[in-house]
Amino acid sequence: RSSNLHSCKPKFKFHYGTLANDFLGLSLLDDQLRRIDGSDVAINVDKWLLGNMTAIFHDFQIVPARTRNKTNSNTNSTTNTNSNTDKTIENTKKDQLFIFPSGHIGTFGMPIDIRRVPPRAEYTSFATADIPWNTPMKGQNYKSVPFSHEYMYGHGLEVRFLIDTQWIRENRQPHSRGDALFNRGTGIDRGKNFHFFESRAGDMYMEMWPHGSHRTVPVNFIADDATSAGTGTGTGTGTGTNDNDNDNNNTPQVVMFPNKYMDYLFKHKQRGRKDVIHPNVIEAPSGKNEPKPSFKNKVPKHERPYKRFRGTSQIIDFVLQGKDVKLGISHTVAEEQVNITDKRAYLSQFYAFDPDPPFQIVAISGHFCFNHMSEHDVGYDAQWVSERPLSNRTAPIMILRDSYRCPIITFAAGLSEMIGFNDKNVIITYGVNDCYSRSLIVPKKKVEMLLLGRSE
């Protein structure tokens, strides 16, 4: 997420008429996690999809998925047509990107294409060449987001959303377009912070709740046609039951949650919004019998006790005590207690679970917080925040009367295995105070030690 607002102190004042808005920020990084010049963009998704700046989309997550189970491989011969064989092979490669924006309405899901293109000065000749996209989604002639100050800043990346929102823009008032998009099949849940992972068998799941009550739901990214994937309903995520006013063009589609439906629950009746119901949720049987945190430390009151553990990072493969597990990071938000605990202080935990359904939680770390930026960080001098006074930049948080050199807000949205170094490290990327981002290289041994509460 890129924003035209921030929480860095001292805060700036908006000019009259400025609308606080979030943008989809995309950038290519090299093997040292440094931004590659000329390959980053910021897209006003609200303006492009809904035709107005309504601040519907706040956070963005992009997931690669496999949309084809099998592919046909033909062995060609120019001399003997009988030697041609049609082989059906298993497709193990991820072949399509999906984006999951979230905001106050809920979380949406739709296919998206991204590709590297020449700098803006050379882009016109590239665009006129009409080079086809090398992705499986076919069907309608989806337009790329134009390089203009109205829709997209930056250059070097071309992006297109595989979704048709023309009907919504033409038939809905600006304030209701987000709800119309959600109700027409792209809405996957009223919550946020969901994460996608593959089981040991290669099936895809969405994690709805990390621990305390580990809940997941199966996800289908496979298109209804084994050779080409399209969108069918114009959304790419249709359910077949709730997509009113659809302009189905009879092309193949990806139905991610074929069993979901929408119905009223009490908490949303006042707003006239239906909740998304997933009848095939998988809940790990451990529940309250989950493993206790690996080490004890001071834990403040949670701001929302019924939501004290929330998903944060992606989920990756990990080995814990010689066994294959899935690894994630969760977070909790502290309730303010004057002169005791700061308002909305963020704390994190590692957790691990079995890679097979029902995905039993096997280990949980104690609570910890991520640090401020450091003078020793690579690229420190390039960050404008580095010019702030030290006391401003490294202000501590208070947890149960003790001070810790951590920011109020640290959200670890990224977790991935680091390539090289004998596969001994993971990379954690996190946002600080809605102000700047930071990345850490952490030894897997350190993560294992936190999960187990000891060094082995």
Coordinates of C-alpha atoms in Angstrom, one line a residue:
R1 CA 0.0 0.0 0.0
S2 CA 1.2 3.5 -0.9
S3 CA -0.7 6.4 0.5
N4 CA -1.0 10.2 0.2
L5 CA -1.2 10.3 4.0
H6 CA 1.0 9.0 6.7
S7 CA 1.5 8.9 10.5
C8 CA 5.0 10.2 10.5
K9 CA 5.5 13.0 13.0
P10 CA 5.1 15.9 12.7
K11 CA 2.1 15.2 10.6
F12 CA 1.4 17.4 7.6
K13 CA -1.9 19.2 6.9
F14 CA -4.0 18.4 3.9
H15 CA -4.9 21.2 1.6
Y16 CA -8.6 21.9 1.3
G17 CA -10.3 19.3 -0.9
T18 CA -7.6 16.6 -0.6
L19 CA -9.1 13.1 -0.2
A20 CA -7.0 10.6 1.8
N21 CA -6.5 7.7 -0.5
D22 CA -4.4 4.5 -0.8
F23 CA -2.7 3.2 -3.9
L24 CA -1.5 -0.1 -5.1
G25 CA 2.3 0.2 -5.0
L26 CA 4.4 -2.2 -7.1
S27 CA 8.1 -2.4 -7.4
L28 CA 10.7 -4.9 -8.6
L29 CA 13.6 -5.7 -6.2
D30 CA 17.0 -7.1 -6.9
D31 CA 18.6 -10.0 -5.0
Q32 CA 19.7 -7.6 -2.3
L33 CA 16.1 -6.3 -1.8
R34 CA 17.0 -3.0 -3.4
R35 CA 14.4 -1.3 -5.7
I36 CA 15.3 -1.5 -9.4
D37 CA 15.2 2.0 -10.8
G38 CA 12.5 2.5 -13.4
S39 CA 10.4 -0.4 -12.3
D40 CA 7.9 0.9 -9.8
V41 CA 4.4 2.3 -10.1
A42 CA 1.5 3.5 -7.8
I43 CA -2.0 2.8 -9.1
N44 CA -5.2 4.5 -8.1
V45 CA -7.3 1.4 -8.1
D46 CA -10.5 3.2 -6.9
K47 CA -10.3 5.6 -9.8
W48 CA -9.5 2.9 -12.4
L49 CA -12.0 0.3 -11.4
L50 CA -14.9 2.4 -9.9
G51 CA -14.4 5.7 -11.7
N52 CA -14.1 7.8 -8.6
M53 CA -12.0 8.2 -5.5
T54 CA -14.0 6.6 -2.8
A55 CA -11.2 5.1 -0.7
I56 CA -12.7 1.6 -1.0
F57 CA -9.4 -0.2 -1.3
H58 CA -6.7 0.2 1.4
D59 CA -4.4 -2.9 1.6
F60 CA -3.3 -5.1 -1.3
Q61 CA -2.0 -8.7 -1.5
I62 CA -1.0 -10.5 -4.7
V63 CA -1.0 -14.3 -4.9
P64 CA 0.4 -16.5 -7.6
A65 CA -1.8 -19.5 -8.4
R66 CA -2.1 -22.5 -10.8
T67 CA -5.2 -22.2 -12.9
R68 CA -4.6 -25.3 -15.1
N69 CA -4.4 -28.8 -13.7
K70 CA -3.1 -30.4 -16.9
T71 CA -1.4 -29.2 -20.1
N72 CA -1.2 -31.0 -23.5
S73 CA 2.2 -31.6 -24.9
N74 CA 2.4 -32.5 -28.6
T75 CA 5.4 -34.2 -30.2
N76 CA 5.5 -32.8 -33.7
S77 CA 7.0 -34.6 -36.7
T78 CA 7.2 -33.4 -40.3
T79 CA 7.6 -36.8 -41.8
N80 CA 5.3 -39.1 -40.0
T81 CA 1.9 -37.8 -38.8
N82 CA 1.4 -41.1 -36.9
S83 CA 4.3 -40.2 -34.6
N84 CA 2.3 -37.2 -33.2
T85 CA 1.3 -38.0 -29.6
D86 CA -1.0 -36.1 -27.4
K87 CA 0.4 -36.3 -23.9
T88 CA -1.4 -35.0 -20.8
I89 CA 1.0 -33.8 -18.1
E90 CA 0.5 -32.4 -14.7
N91 CA 1.0 -28.6 -14.5
T92 CA 2.9 -27.7 -11.3
K93 CA 3.7 -24.1 -12.2
K94 CA 1.9 -21.0 -11.0
D95 CA 0.6 -19.4 -14.1
Q96 CA -1.7 -16.5 -13.0
L97 CA -1.6 -13.7 -10.4
F98 CA -4.6 -12.8 -8.3
I99 CA -5.0 -9.6 -6.3
F100 CA -6.9 -9.3 -3.0
P101 CA -7.6 -5.7 -2.1
S102 CA -9.3 -5.1 1.3
G103 CA -10.9 -2.1 3.0
H104 CA -13.9 -1.1 5.1
I105 CA -16.3 -3.1 2.9
G106 CA -14.3 -6.3 3.1
T107 CA -11.8 -8.2 1.0
F108 CA -12.2 -8.6 -2.8
G109 CA -10.5 -11.0 -5.1
M110 CA -9.8 -10.8 -8.9
P111 CA -7.1 -11.8 -11.5
I112 CA -4.4 -9.4 -12.4
D113 CA -1.6 -9.3 -14.9
I114 CA 1.7 -7.5 -14.4
R115 CA 4.7 -7.3 -16.8
R116 CA 7.9 -5.4 -17.2
V117 CA 7.9 -2.8 -20.0
P118 CA 10.3 -0.1 -21.3
P119 CA 10.5 3.3 -19.6
R120 CA 7.8 5.7 -20.4
A121 CA 9.9 7.5 -23.1
E122 CA 10.1 4.2 -25.0
Y123 CA 6.7 2.8 -24.1
T124 CA 4.6 4.2 -27.0
S125 CA 6.4 2.1 -29.6
F126 CA 6.1 -0.9 -27.3
A127 CA 2.4 -0.4 -26.9
T128 CA 1.7 0.1 -30.6
A129 CA 3.4 -3.3 -31.2
D130 CA 0.4 -4.9 -29.5
I131 CA 2.4 -7.6 -27.9
P132 CA 0.1 -10.2 -26.3
W133 CA 0.2 -11.0 -22.6
N134 CA 1.8 -14.3 -21.7
T135 CA -0.8 -15.3 -19.2
P136 CA -3.7 -17.9 -19.4
M137 CA -6.6 -15.6 -18.8
K138 CA -8.4 -15.1 -22.1
G139 CA -11.7 -13.7 -23.1
Q140 CA -12.5 -10.0 -23.1
N141 CA -10.1 -7.4 -24.3
Y142 CA -9.0 -6.0 -20.9
K143 CA -7.3 -2.7 -21.0
S144 CA -4.1 -1.8 -19.2
V145 CA -4.0 0.9 -16.6
P146 CA -2.8 4.0 -18.6
F147 CA 0.3 5.9 -17.6
S148 CA -1.3 9.1 -16.4
H149 CA -1.5 11.2 -13.3
E150 CA -5.2 10.3 -13.1
Y151 CA -4.6 6.6 -12.8
M152 CA -0.9 5.6 -12.4
Y153 CA 2.3 7.2 -11.4
G154 CA 5.7 5.8 -12.3
H155 CA 6.8 3.6 -15.2
G156 CA 8.4 0.3 -16.1
L157 CA 5.5 -2.0 -15.2
E158 CA 2.3 -2.5 -17.1
V159 CA -0.8 -3.7 -15.2
R160 CA -4.2 -4.8 -16.1
F161 CA -7.1 -6.0 -13.9
L162 CA -9.0 -8.9 -15.5
I163 CA -12.4 -7.6 -14.5
D164 CA -15.1 -5.6 -16.3
T165 CA -16.6 -2.9 -14.1
Q166 CA -18.2 -0.8 -16.9
W167 CA -21.7 -1.8 -15.9
I168 CA -21.0 -0.7 -12.3
R169 CA -19.6 2.7 -13.3
E170 CA -22.6 3.3 -15.6
N171 CA -25.4 2.1 -13.4
R172 CA -24.4 2.8 -9.8
Q173 CA -23.8 6.0 -7.9
P174 CA -20.2 6.6 -6.7
H175 CA -21.0 5.9 -3.1
S176 CA -22.5 2.5 -3.9
R177 CA -20.0 1.2 -6.5
G178 CA -17.8 -0.6 -4.0
D179 CA -20.8 -2.6 -2.6
A180 CA -21.9 -3.4 -6.1
L181 CA -18.5 -4.8 -7.0
F182 CA -18.4 -6.8 -3.8
N183 CA -21.9 -8.3 -4.3
R184 CA -21.3 -9.2 -8.0
G185 CA -18.9 -12.0 -7.1
T186 CA -15.6 -10.4 -6.2
G187 CA -16.3 -10.2 -2.4
I188 CA -14.7 -13.1 -0.5
D189 CA -15.3 -12.0 3.1
R190 CA -16.2 -9.0 5.2
G191 CA -12.9 -9.3 7.1
K192 CA -9.3 -8.8 6.1
N193 CA -5.8 -10.2 6.6
F194 CA -6.4 -13.5 4.9
H195 CA -3.5 -15.6 3.6
F196 CA -3.2 -18.3 1.0
F197 CA -1.1 -21.4 1.1
E198 CA -0.7 -24.9 -0.4
S199 CA -1.2 -28.0 1.6
R200 CA 1.3 -30.8 1.3
A201 CA -0.9 -32.4 -1.4
G202 CA -0.7 -29.1 -3.4
D203 CA -4.3 -28.0 -2.8
M204 CA -4.9 -24.3 -2.1
Y205 CA -6.4 -22.9 1.1
M206 CA -7.2 -19.5 2.5
E207 CA -6.4 -19.0 6.2
M208 CA -9.2 -17.1 7.8
W209 CA -7.9 -17.1 11.4
P210 CA -4.3 -17.9 12.5
H211 CA -4.6 -19.4 16.0
G212 CA -6.8 -19.3 19.0
S213 CA -9.1 -21.1 16.6
H214 CA -7.2 -22.0 13.4
R215 CA -9.7 -21.8 10.5
T216 CA -9.1 -22.3 6.8
V217 CA -11.3 -22.7 3.8
P218 CA -10.5 -24.5 0.4
V219 CA -9.8 -22.2 -2.6
N220 CA -10.3 -23.2 -6.2
F221 CA -8.0 -21.4 -8.6
I222 CA -8.5 -24.0 -11.4
A223 CA -10.4 -22.7 -14.4
D224 CA -13.4 -24.6 -15.7
D225 CA -11.5 -25.2 -18.9
A226 CA -8.2 -27.1 -18.5
T227 CA -6.4 -25.3 -21.3
S228 CA -7.3 -21.7 -20.9
A229 CA -8.6 -19.6 -18.1
G230 CA -10.9 -16.6 -18.4
T231 CA -13.2 -14.7 -16.2
G232 CA -16.7 -15.6 -17.5
T233 CA -18.6 -13.2 -15.2
G234 CA -16.3 -10.3 -15.7
T235 CA -15.0 -10.7 -12.2
G236 CA -12.9 -13.8 -12.3
T237 CA -14.3 -14.9 -9.0
G238 CA -18.0 -15.5 -9.7
T239 CA -20.0 -17.9 -7.5
G240 CA -22.7 -18.7 -10.0
T241 CA -25.4 -17.7 -7.5
N242 CA -24.9 -14.1 -6.4
D243 CA -23.7 -12.3 -9.5
N244 CA -26.6 -10.2 -10.3
D245 CA -26.7 -8.1 -13.5
N246 CA -23.8 -10.1 -14.9
D247 CA -22.7 -9.9 -18.5
N248 CA -21.5 -13.5 -18.9
N249 CA -19.6 -13.9 -22.1
N250 CA -19.4 -17.7 -21.9
T251 CA -15.7 -17.8 -21.5
P252 CA -14.1 -20.0 -18.9
Q253 CA -13.9 -18.7 -15.4
V254 CA -12.2 -19.2 -12.1
V255 CA -14.7 -19.7 -9.3
M256 CA -12.5 -19.5 -6.2
F257 CA -15.2 -20.2 -3.6
P258 CA -18.0 -22.2 -5.3
N259 CA -19.8 -22.9 -2.0
K260 CA -19.9 -19.4 -0.6
Y261 CA -23.1 -17.5 -0.4
M262 CA -24.3 -14.2 1.1
D263 CA -26.8 -13.7 3.9
Y264 CA -27.6 -11.3 6.6
L265 CA -26.0 -11.6 10.0
F266 CA -27.0 -9.4 12.9
K267 CA -23.9 -7.3 13.0
H268 CA -24.4 -6.1 9.5
K269 CA -28.2 -5.7 9.3
Q270 CA -28.0 -2.1 10.4
R271 CA -25.8 -1.2 7.4
G272 CA -27.9 -3.3 5.0
R273 CA -24.8 -5.4 4.0
K274 CA -24.9 -9.2 3.7
D275 CA -22.1 -11.3 5.2
V276 CA -20.2 -13.8 3.1
I277 CA -20.8 -17.3 4.4
H278 CA -18.3 -20.1 3.8
P279 CA -20.0 -23.4 4.7
N280 CA -16.9 -25.5 4.2
V281 CA -14.6 -23.9 6.7
I282 CA -12.1 -26.3 8.3
E283 CA -11.4 -25.7 12.0
A284 CA -8.5 -27.3 13.7
P285 CA -9.8 -29.4 16.6
S286 CA -7.3 -28.1 19.0
G287 CA -9.2 -24.8 19.7
K288 CA -8.4 -23.8 23.3
N289 CA -6.1 -26.8 23.6
E290 CA -3.6 -25.3 21.3
P291 CA 0.1 -25.3 22.4
K292 CA 0.9 -22.5 24.9
P293 CA 3.3 -19.8 23.9
S294 CA 6.9 -21.1 23.9
F295 CA 8.0 -18.4 26.4
K296 CA 6.2 -16.1 28.8
N297 CA 6.4 -12.4 28.7
K298 CA 4.2 -9.5 29.7
V299 CA 1.1 -9.4 27.6
P300 CA -1.3 -6.4 27.8
K301 CA -5.0 -6.5 27.5
H302 CA -6.1 -7.0 24.0
E303 CA -8.0 -4.2 22.3
R304 CA -10.6 -6.7 21.0
P305 CA -10.4 -9.9 23.1
Y306 CA -12.5 -11.8 20.6
K307 CA -10.0 -10.9 17.8
R308 CA -6.8 -10.9 19.8
F309 CA -4.9 -13.0 17.2
R310 CA -5.0 -11.7 13.7
G311 CA -3.3 -12.8 10.5
T312 CA -0.3 -10.8 9.3
S313 CA 2.2 -12.3 7.0
Q314 CA 2.2 -14.8 4.2
I315 CA 2.6 -18.5 5.0
I316 CA 5.7 -20.4 4.0
D317 CA 7.1 -23.9 4.2
F318 CA 9.4 -24.5 7.2
V319 CA 11.1 -27.4 9.0
L320 CA 10.6 -27.6 12.8
Q321 CA 12.5 -30.3 14.7
G322 CA 12.9 -32.2 11.5
K323 CA 9.2 -32.1 10.6
D324 CA 7.6 -30.2 7.7
V325 CA 5.3 -27.4 8.9
K326 CA 3.8 -24.1 7.7
L327 CA 5.0 -20.9 9.2
G328 CA 3.2 -17.6 9.7
I329 CA 3.3 -14.4 11.8
S330 CA 0.2 -13.1 13.6
H331 CA -0.3 -9.9 15.5
T332 CA -2.4 -8.5 18.3
V333 CA -3.3 -4.9 19.3
A334 CA -3.0 -3.7 22.9
E335 CA -5.8 -1.9 24.6
E336 CA -4.8 1.5 26.0
Q337 CA -4.4 1.8 29.7
V338 CA -3.3 5.4 30.7
N339 CA 0.3 5.4 32.0
I340 CA 0.4 1.6 31.8
T341 CA 0.1 0.6 28.1
D342 CA 0.1 2.7 25.0
K343 CA -2.9 2.9 22.7
R344 CA -2.9 0.3 19.9
A345 CA 0.6 -1.0 20.5
Y346 CA 1.2 -3.9 18.0
L347 CA 2.8 -7.2 19.2
S348 CA 3.6 -10.2 17.0
Q349 CA 4.0 -14.0 17.3
F350 CA 5.4 -16.8 15.1
Y351 CA 3.1 -19.8 14.8
A352 CA 3.5 -23.2 13.0
F353 CA 0.9 -25.7 11.8
D354 CA 0.7 -29.1 10.1
P355 CA 0.8 -29.0 6.3
D356 CA -2.2 -31.4 6.0
P357 CA -5.9 -30.7 6.9
P358 CA -7.2 -29.9 9.4
F359 CA -3.9 -27.9 9.8
Q360 CA -3.4 -28.4 13.5
I361 CA -1.3 -25.7 15.3
V362 CA 1.9 -27.3 16.6
A363 CA 3.9 -24.3 18.0
I364 CA 3.4 -20.7 19.0
S365 CA 6.1 -18.3 20.1
G366 CA 5.7 -15.7 22.9
H367 CA 5.0 -12.1 21.9
F368 CA 7.6 -9.8 20.5
C369 CA 7.8 -6.4 18.6
F370 CA 9.8 -5.3 15.6
N371 CA 12.3 -2.5 15.9
H372 CA 12.7 1.0 14.4
M373 CA 15.0 1.7 11.5
S374 CA 18.7 1.6 12.3
E375 CA 21.6 3.8 11.2
H376 CA 23.2 0.6 10.0
D377 CA 20.3 -0.3 7.6
V378 CA 21.2 -0.6 4.0
G379 CA 19.8 2.5 2.2
Y380 CA 19.2 4.3 5.5
D381 CA 20.5 7.6 4.2
A382 CA 18.0 7.5 1.3
Q383 CA 15.0 7.4 3.7
W384 CA 13.7 10.9 4.4
V385 CA 12.6 9.7 7.9
S386 CA 16.3 9.2 8.7
E387 CA 16.6 13.0 8.9
R388 CA 14.2 13.1 11.8
P389 CA 15.7 13.6 15.3
L390 CA 16.7 10.4 17.0
S391 CA 14.1 10.8 19.8
N392 CA 11.4 11.3 17.2
R393 CA 12.5 8.4 15.0
T394 CA 13.0 5.8 17.8
A395 CA 10.2 6.7 20.3
P396 CA 9.5 3.7 22.5
I397 CA 6.2 2.1 23.3
M398 CA 5.0 1.3 26.8
I399 CA 3.7 -2.2 27.7
L400 CA 2.6 -2.7 31.3
R401 CA 4.7 0.2 32.5
D402 CA 7.9 -1.0 30.8
S403 CA 9.3 0.8 27.7
Y404 CA 10.5 -1.0 24.6
R405 CA 12.4 0.4 21.7
C406 CA 9.7 -0.5 19.2
P407 CA 7.2 1.6 17.1
I408 CA 3.6 1.7 18.1
I409 CA 2.6 0.0 14.8
T410 CA 4.6 -2.8 13.1
F411 CA 2.8 -4.9 10.6
A412 CA 4.8 -7.8 9.1
A413 CA 3.0 -8.2 5.8
G414 CA 5.9 -10.1 4.1
L415 CA 7.5 -13.5 5.0
S416 CA 9.5 -15.5 2.5
E417 CA 12.4 -17.9 2.2
M418 CA 15.6 -16.2 1.2
I419 CA 17.3 -17.6 -1.9
G420 CA 21.0 -18.5 -1.3
F421 CA 23.0 -18.8 1.8
N422 CA 22.2 -22.6 1.9
D423 CA 18.5 -21.7 2.5
K424 CA 19.2 -20.9 6.1
N425 CA 17.4 -17.5 6.3
V426 CA 13.9 -16.0 5.9
I427 CA 13.1 -12.4 4.9
I428 CA 10.5 -10.5 6.9
T429 CA 9.2 -7.2 5.6
Y430 CA 7.1 -4.9 7.7
G431 CA 5.6 -1.5 7.8
V432 CA 6.3 1.0 10.6
N433 CA 3.7 3.4 11.9
D434 CA 2.1 3.7 8.5
C435 CA 5.2 5.7 7.7
Y436 CA 7.9 3.6 6.1
S437 CA 8.8 -0.1 5.4
R438 CA 11.8 -2.2 6.6
S439 CA 13.1 -5.6 5.7
L440 CA 15.0 -8.1 8.0
I441 CA 17.0 -11.2 7.2
V442 CA 16.4 -13.6 10.0
P443 CA 18.2 -17.0 10.4
K444 CA 15.7 -19.9 10.5
K445 CA 17.5 -21.2 13.6
K446 CA 16.4 -18.0 15.4
V447 CA 12.7 -18.5 14.3
E448 CA 12.9 -22.1 15.5
M449 CA 14.3 -21.0 18.8
L450 CA 11.5 -18.6 19.3
L451 CA 8.9 -21.2 18.4
L452 CA 10.4 -23.7 20.8
G453 CA 11.4 -21.3 23.5
R454 CA 14.9 -22.8 23.5
S455 CA 18.0 -23.4 21.4
E456 CA 18.6 -26.9 20.0

